PDB file of N, CA and C in Angstrom:
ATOM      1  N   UNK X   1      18.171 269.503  29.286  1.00  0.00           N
ATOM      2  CA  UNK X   1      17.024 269.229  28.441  1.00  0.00           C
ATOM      3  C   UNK X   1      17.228 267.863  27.789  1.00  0.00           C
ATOM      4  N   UNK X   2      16.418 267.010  28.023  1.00  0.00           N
ATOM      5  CA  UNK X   2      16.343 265.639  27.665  1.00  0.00           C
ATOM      6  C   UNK X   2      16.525 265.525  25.826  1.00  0.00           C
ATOM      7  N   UNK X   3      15.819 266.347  25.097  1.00  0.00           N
ATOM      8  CA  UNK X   3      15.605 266.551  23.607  1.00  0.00           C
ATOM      9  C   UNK X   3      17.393 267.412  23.417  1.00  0.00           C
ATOM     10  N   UNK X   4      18.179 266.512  22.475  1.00  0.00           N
ATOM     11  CA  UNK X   4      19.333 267.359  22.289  1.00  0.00           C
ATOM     12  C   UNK X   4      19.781 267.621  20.586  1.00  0.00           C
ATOM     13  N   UNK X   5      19.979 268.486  19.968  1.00  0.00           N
ATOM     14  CA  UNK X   5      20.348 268.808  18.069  1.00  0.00           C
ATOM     15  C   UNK X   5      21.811 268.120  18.173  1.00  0.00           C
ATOM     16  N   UNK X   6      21.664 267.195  17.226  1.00  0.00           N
ATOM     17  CA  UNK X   6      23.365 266.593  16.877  1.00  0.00           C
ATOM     18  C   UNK X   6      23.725 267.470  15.685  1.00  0.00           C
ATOM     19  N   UNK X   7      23.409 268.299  15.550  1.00  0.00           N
ATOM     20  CA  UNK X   7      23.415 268.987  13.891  1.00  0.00           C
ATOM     21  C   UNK X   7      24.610 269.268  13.360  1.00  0.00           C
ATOM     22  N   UNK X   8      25.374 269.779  15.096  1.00  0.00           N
ATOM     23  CA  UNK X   8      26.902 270.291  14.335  1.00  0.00           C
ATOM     24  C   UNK X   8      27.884 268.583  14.509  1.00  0.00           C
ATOM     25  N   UNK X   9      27.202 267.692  14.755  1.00  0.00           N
ATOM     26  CA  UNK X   9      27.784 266.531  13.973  1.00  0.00           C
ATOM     27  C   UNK X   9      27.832 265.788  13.070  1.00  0.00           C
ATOM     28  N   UNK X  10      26.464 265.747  12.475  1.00  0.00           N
ATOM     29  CA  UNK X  10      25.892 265.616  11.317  1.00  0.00           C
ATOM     30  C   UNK X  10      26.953 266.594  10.182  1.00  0.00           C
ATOM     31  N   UNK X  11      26.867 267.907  10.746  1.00  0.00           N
ATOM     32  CA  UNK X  11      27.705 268.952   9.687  1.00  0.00           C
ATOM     33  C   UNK X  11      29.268 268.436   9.436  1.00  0.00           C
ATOM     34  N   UNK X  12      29.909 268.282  10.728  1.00  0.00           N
ATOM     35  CA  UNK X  12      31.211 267.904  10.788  1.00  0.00           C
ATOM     36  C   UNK X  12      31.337 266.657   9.585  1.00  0.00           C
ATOM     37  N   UNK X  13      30.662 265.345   9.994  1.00  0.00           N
ATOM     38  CA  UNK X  13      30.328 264.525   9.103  1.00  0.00           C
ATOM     39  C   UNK X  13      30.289 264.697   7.708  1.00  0.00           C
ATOM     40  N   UNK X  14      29.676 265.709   6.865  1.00  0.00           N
ATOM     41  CA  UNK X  14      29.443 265.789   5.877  1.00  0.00           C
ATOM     42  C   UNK X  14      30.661 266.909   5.019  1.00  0.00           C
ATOM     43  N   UNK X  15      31.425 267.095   6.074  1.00  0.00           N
ATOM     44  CA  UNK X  15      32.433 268.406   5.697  1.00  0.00           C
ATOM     45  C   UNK X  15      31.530 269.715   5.383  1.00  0.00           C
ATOM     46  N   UNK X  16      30.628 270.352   6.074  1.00  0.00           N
ATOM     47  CA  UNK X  16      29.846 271.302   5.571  1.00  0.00           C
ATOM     48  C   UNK X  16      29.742 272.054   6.626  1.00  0.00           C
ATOM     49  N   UNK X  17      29.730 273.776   6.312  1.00  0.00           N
ATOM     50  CA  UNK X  17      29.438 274.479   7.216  1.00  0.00           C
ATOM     51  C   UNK X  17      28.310 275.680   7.337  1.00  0.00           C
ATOM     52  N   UNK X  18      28.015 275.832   9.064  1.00  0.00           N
ATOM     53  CA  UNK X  18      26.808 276.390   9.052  1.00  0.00           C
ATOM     54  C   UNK X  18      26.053 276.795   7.777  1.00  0.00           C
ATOM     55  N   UNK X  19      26.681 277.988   7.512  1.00  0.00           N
ATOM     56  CA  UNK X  19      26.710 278.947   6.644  1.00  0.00           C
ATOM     57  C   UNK X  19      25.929 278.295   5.108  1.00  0.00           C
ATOM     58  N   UNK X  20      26.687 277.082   4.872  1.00  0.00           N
ATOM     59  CA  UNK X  20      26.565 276.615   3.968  1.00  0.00           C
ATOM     60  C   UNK X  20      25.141 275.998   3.617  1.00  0.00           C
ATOM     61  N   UNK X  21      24.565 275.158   4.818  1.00  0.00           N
ATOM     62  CA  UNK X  21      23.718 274.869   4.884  1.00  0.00           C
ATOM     63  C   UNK X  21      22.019 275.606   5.273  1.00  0.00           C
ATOM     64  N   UNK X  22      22.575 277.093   5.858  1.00  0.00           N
ATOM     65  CA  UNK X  22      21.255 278.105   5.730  1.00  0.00           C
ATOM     66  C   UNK X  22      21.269 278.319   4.480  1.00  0.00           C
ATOM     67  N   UNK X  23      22.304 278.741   3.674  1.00  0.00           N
ATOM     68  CA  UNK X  23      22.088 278.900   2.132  1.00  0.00           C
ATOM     69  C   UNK X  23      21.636 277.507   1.638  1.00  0.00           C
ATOM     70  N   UNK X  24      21.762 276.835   1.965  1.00  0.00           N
ATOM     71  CA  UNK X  24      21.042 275.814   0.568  1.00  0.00           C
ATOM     72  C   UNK X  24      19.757 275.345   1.752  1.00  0.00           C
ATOM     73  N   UNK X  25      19.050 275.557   2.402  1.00  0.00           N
ATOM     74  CA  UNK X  25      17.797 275.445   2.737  1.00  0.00           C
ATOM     75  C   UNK X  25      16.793 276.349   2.932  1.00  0.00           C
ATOM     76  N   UNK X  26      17.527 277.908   2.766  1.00  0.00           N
ATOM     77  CA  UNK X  26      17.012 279.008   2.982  1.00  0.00           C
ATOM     78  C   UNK X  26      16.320 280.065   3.982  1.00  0.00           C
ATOM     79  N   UNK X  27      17.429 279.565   5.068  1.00  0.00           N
ATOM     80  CA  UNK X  27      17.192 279.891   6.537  1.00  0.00           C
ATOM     81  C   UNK X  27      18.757 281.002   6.834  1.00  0.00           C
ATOM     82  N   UNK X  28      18.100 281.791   7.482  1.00  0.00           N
ATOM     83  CA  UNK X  28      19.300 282.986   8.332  1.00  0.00           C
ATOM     84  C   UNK X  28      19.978 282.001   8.790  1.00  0.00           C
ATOM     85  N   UNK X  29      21.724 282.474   8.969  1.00  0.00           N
ATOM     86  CA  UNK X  29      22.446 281.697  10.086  1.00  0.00           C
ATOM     87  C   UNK X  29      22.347 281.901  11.103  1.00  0.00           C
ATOM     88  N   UNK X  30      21.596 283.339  11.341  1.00  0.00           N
ATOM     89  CA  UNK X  30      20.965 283.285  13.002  1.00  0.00           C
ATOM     90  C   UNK X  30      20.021 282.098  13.539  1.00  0.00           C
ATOM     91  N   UNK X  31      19.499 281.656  12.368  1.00  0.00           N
ATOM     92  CA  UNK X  31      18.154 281.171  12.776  1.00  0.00           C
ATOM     93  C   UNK X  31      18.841 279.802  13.185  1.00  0.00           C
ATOM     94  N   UNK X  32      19.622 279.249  11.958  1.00  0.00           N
ATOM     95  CA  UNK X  32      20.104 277.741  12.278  1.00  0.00           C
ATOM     96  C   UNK X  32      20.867 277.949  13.992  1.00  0.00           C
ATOM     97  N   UNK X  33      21.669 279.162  14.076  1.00  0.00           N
ATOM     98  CA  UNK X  33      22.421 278.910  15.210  1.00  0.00           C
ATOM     99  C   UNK X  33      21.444 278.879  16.358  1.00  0.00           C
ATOM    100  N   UNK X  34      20.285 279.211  16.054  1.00  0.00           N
ATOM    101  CA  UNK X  34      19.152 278.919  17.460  1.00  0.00           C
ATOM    102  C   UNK X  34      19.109 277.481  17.556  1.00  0.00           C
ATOM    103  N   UNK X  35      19.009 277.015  16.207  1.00  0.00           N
ATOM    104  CA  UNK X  35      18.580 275.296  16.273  1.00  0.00           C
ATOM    105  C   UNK X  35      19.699 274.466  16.468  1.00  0.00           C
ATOM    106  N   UNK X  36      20.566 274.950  16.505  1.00  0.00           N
ATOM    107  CA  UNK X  36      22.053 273.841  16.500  1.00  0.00           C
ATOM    108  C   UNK X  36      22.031 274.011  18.440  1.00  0.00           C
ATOM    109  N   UNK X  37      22.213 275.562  18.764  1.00  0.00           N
ATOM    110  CA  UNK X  37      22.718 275.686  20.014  1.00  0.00           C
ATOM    111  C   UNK X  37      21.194 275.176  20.807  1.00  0.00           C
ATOM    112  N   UNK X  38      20.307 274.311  20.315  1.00  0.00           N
ATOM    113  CA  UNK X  38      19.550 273.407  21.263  1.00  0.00           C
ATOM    114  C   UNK X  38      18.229 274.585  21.753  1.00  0.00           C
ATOM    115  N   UNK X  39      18.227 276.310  21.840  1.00  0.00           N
ATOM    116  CA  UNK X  39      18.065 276.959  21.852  1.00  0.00           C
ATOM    117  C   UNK X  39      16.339 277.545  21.589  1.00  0.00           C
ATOM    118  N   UNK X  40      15.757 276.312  20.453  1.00  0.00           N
ATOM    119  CA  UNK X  40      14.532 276.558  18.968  1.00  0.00           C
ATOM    120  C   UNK X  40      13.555 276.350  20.302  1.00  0.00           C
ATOM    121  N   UNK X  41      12.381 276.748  20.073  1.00  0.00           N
ATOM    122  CA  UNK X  41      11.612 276.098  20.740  1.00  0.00           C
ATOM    123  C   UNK X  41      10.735 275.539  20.001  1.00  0.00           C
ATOM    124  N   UNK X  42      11.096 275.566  18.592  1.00  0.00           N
ATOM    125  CA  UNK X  42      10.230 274.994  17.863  1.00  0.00           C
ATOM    126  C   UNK X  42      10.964 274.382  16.480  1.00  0.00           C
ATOM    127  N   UNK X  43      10.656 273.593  15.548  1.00  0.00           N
ATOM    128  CA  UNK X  43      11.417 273.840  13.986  1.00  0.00           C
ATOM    129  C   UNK X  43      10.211 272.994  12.965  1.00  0.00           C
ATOM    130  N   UNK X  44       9.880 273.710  12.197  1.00  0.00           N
ATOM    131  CA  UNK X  44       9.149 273.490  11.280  1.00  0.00           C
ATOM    132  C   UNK X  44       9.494 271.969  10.284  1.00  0.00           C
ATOM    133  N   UNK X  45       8.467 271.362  10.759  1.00  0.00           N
ATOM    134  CA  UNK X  45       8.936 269.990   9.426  1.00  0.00           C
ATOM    135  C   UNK X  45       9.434 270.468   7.964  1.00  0.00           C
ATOM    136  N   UNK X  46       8.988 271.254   7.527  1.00  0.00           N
ATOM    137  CA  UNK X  46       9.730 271.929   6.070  1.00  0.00           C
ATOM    138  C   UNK X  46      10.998 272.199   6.349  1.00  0.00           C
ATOM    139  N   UNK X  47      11.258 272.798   7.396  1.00  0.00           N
ATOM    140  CA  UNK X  47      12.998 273.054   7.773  1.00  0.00           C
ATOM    141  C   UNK X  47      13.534 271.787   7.881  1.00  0.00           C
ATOM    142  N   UNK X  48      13.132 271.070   8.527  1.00  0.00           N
ATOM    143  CA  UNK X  48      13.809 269.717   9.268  1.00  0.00           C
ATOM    144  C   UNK X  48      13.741 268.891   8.179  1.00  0.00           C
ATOM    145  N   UNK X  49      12.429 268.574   7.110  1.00  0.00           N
ATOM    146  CA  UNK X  49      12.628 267.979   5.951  1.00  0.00           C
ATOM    147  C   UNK X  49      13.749 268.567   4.822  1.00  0.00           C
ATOM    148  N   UNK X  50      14.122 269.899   5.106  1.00  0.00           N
ATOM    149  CA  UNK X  50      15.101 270.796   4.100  1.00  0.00           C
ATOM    150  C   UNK X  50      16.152 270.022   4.748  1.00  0.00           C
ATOM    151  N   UNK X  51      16.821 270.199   6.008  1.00  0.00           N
ATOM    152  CA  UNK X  51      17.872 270.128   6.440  1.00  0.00           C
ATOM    153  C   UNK X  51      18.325 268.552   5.851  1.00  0.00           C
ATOM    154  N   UNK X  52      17.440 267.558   6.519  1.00  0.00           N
ATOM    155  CA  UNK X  52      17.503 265.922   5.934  1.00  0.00           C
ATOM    156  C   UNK X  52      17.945 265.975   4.505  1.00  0.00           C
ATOM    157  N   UNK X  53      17.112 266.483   3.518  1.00  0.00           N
ATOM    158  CA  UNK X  53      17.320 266.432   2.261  1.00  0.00           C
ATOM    159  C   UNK X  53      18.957 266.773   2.071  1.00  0.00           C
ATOM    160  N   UNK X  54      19.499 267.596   2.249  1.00  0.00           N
ATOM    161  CA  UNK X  54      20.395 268.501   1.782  1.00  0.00           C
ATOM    162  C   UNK X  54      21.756 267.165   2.786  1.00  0.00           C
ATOM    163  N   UNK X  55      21.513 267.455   3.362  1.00  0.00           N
ATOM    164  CA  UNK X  55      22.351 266.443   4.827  1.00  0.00           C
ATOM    165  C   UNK X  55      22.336 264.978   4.183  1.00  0.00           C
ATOM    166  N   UNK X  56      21.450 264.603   3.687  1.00  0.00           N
ATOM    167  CA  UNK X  56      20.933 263.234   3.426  1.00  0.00           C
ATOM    168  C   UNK X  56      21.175 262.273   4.936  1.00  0.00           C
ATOM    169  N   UNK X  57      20.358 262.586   5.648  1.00  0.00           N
ATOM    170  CA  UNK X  57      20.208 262.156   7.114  1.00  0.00           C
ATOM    171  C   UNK X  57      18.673 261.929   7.295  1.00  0.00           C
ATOM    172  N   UNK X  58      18.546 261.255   8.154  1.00  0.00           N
ATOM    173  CA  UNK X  58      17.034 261.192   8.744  1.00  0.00           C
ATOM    174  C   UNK X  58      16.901 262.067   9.692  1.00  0.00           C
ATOM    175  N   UNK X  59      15.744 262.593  10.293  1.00  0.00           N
ATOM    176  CA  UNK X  59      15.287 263.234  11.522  1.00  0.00           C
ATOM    177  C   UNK X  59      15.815 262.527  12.743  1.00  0.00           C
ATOM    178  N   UNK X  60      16.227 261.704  13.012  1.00  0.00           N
ATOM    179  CA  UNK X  60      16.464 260.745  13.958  1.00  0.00           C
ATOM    180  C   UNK X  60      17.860 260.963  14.451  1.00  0.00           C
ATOM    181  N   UNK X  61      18.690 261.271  12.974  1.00  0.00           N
ATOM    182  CA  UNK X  61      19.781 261.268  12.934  1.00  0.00           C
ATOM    183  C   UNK X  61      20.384 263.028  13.799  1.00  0.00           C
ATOM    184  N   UNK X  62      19.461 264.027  13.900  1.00  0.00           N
ATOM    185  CA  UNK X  62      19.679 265.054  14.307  1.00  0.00           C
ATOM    186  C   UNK X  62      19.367 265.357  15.642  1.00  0.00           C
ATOM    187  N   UNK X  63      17.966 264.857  15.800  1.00  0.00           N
ATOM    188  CA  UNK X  63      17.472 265.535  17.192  1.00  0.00           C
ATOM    189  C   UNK X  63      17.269 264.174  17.827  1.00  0.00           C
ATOM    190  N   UNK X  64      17.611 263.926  18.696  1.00  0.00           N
ATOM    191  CA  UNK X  64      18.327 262.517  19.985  1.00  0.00           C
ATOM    192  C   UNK X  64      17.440 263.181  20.967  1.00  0.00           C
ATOM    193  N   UNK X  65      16.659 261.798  21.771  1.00  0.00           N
ATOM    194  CA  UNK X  65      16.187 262.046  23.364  1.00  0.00           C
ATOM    195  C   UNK X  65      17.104 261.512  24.109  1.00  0.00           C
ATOM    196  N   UNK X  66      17.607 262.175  25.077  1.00  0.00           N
ATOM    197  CA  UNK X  66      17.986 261.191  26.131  1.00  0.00           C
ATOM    198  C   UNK X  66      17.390 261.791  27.583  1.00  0.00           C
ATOM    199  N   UNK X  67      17.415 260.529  28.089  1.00  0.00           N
ATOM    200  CA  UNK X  67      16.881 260.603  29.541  1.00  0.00           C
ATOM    201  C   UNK X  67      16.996 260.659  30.487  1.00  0.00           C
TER     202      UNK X  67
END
């Protein structure tokens, strides 16, 4: 799949884990582990604006095209 989640690098980066970050955006860790493992078929700009906020990352910085 050309569309790929850098999320669990972003996380590594920030010293933070899963866990940590469904609690402070207010998402199941099931749910994030759909979106990390590339998995989502979808993610809500409120999530993706939660995740940025909290991450202090851009959208850009998470979900990568390659071709």
């Amino acid at each position: 799949m050309p569309i790929v989640i850098e999320l669990d690098k972003i996380l590594a980066e920030r010293g933070m884990r899963s866990n940590e970050l469904a609690q402070a955006i207010g998402i199941t860790t099931a749910n994030l582990s759909i979106l990390k493992t590339g998995k989502a078929k979808a993610v809500r700009f409120s999530t993706l604006e939660a995740i940025c906020k909290v991450l202090d990352c851009m959208p850009g910085d998470i979900i990568k095209f390659h071709s």
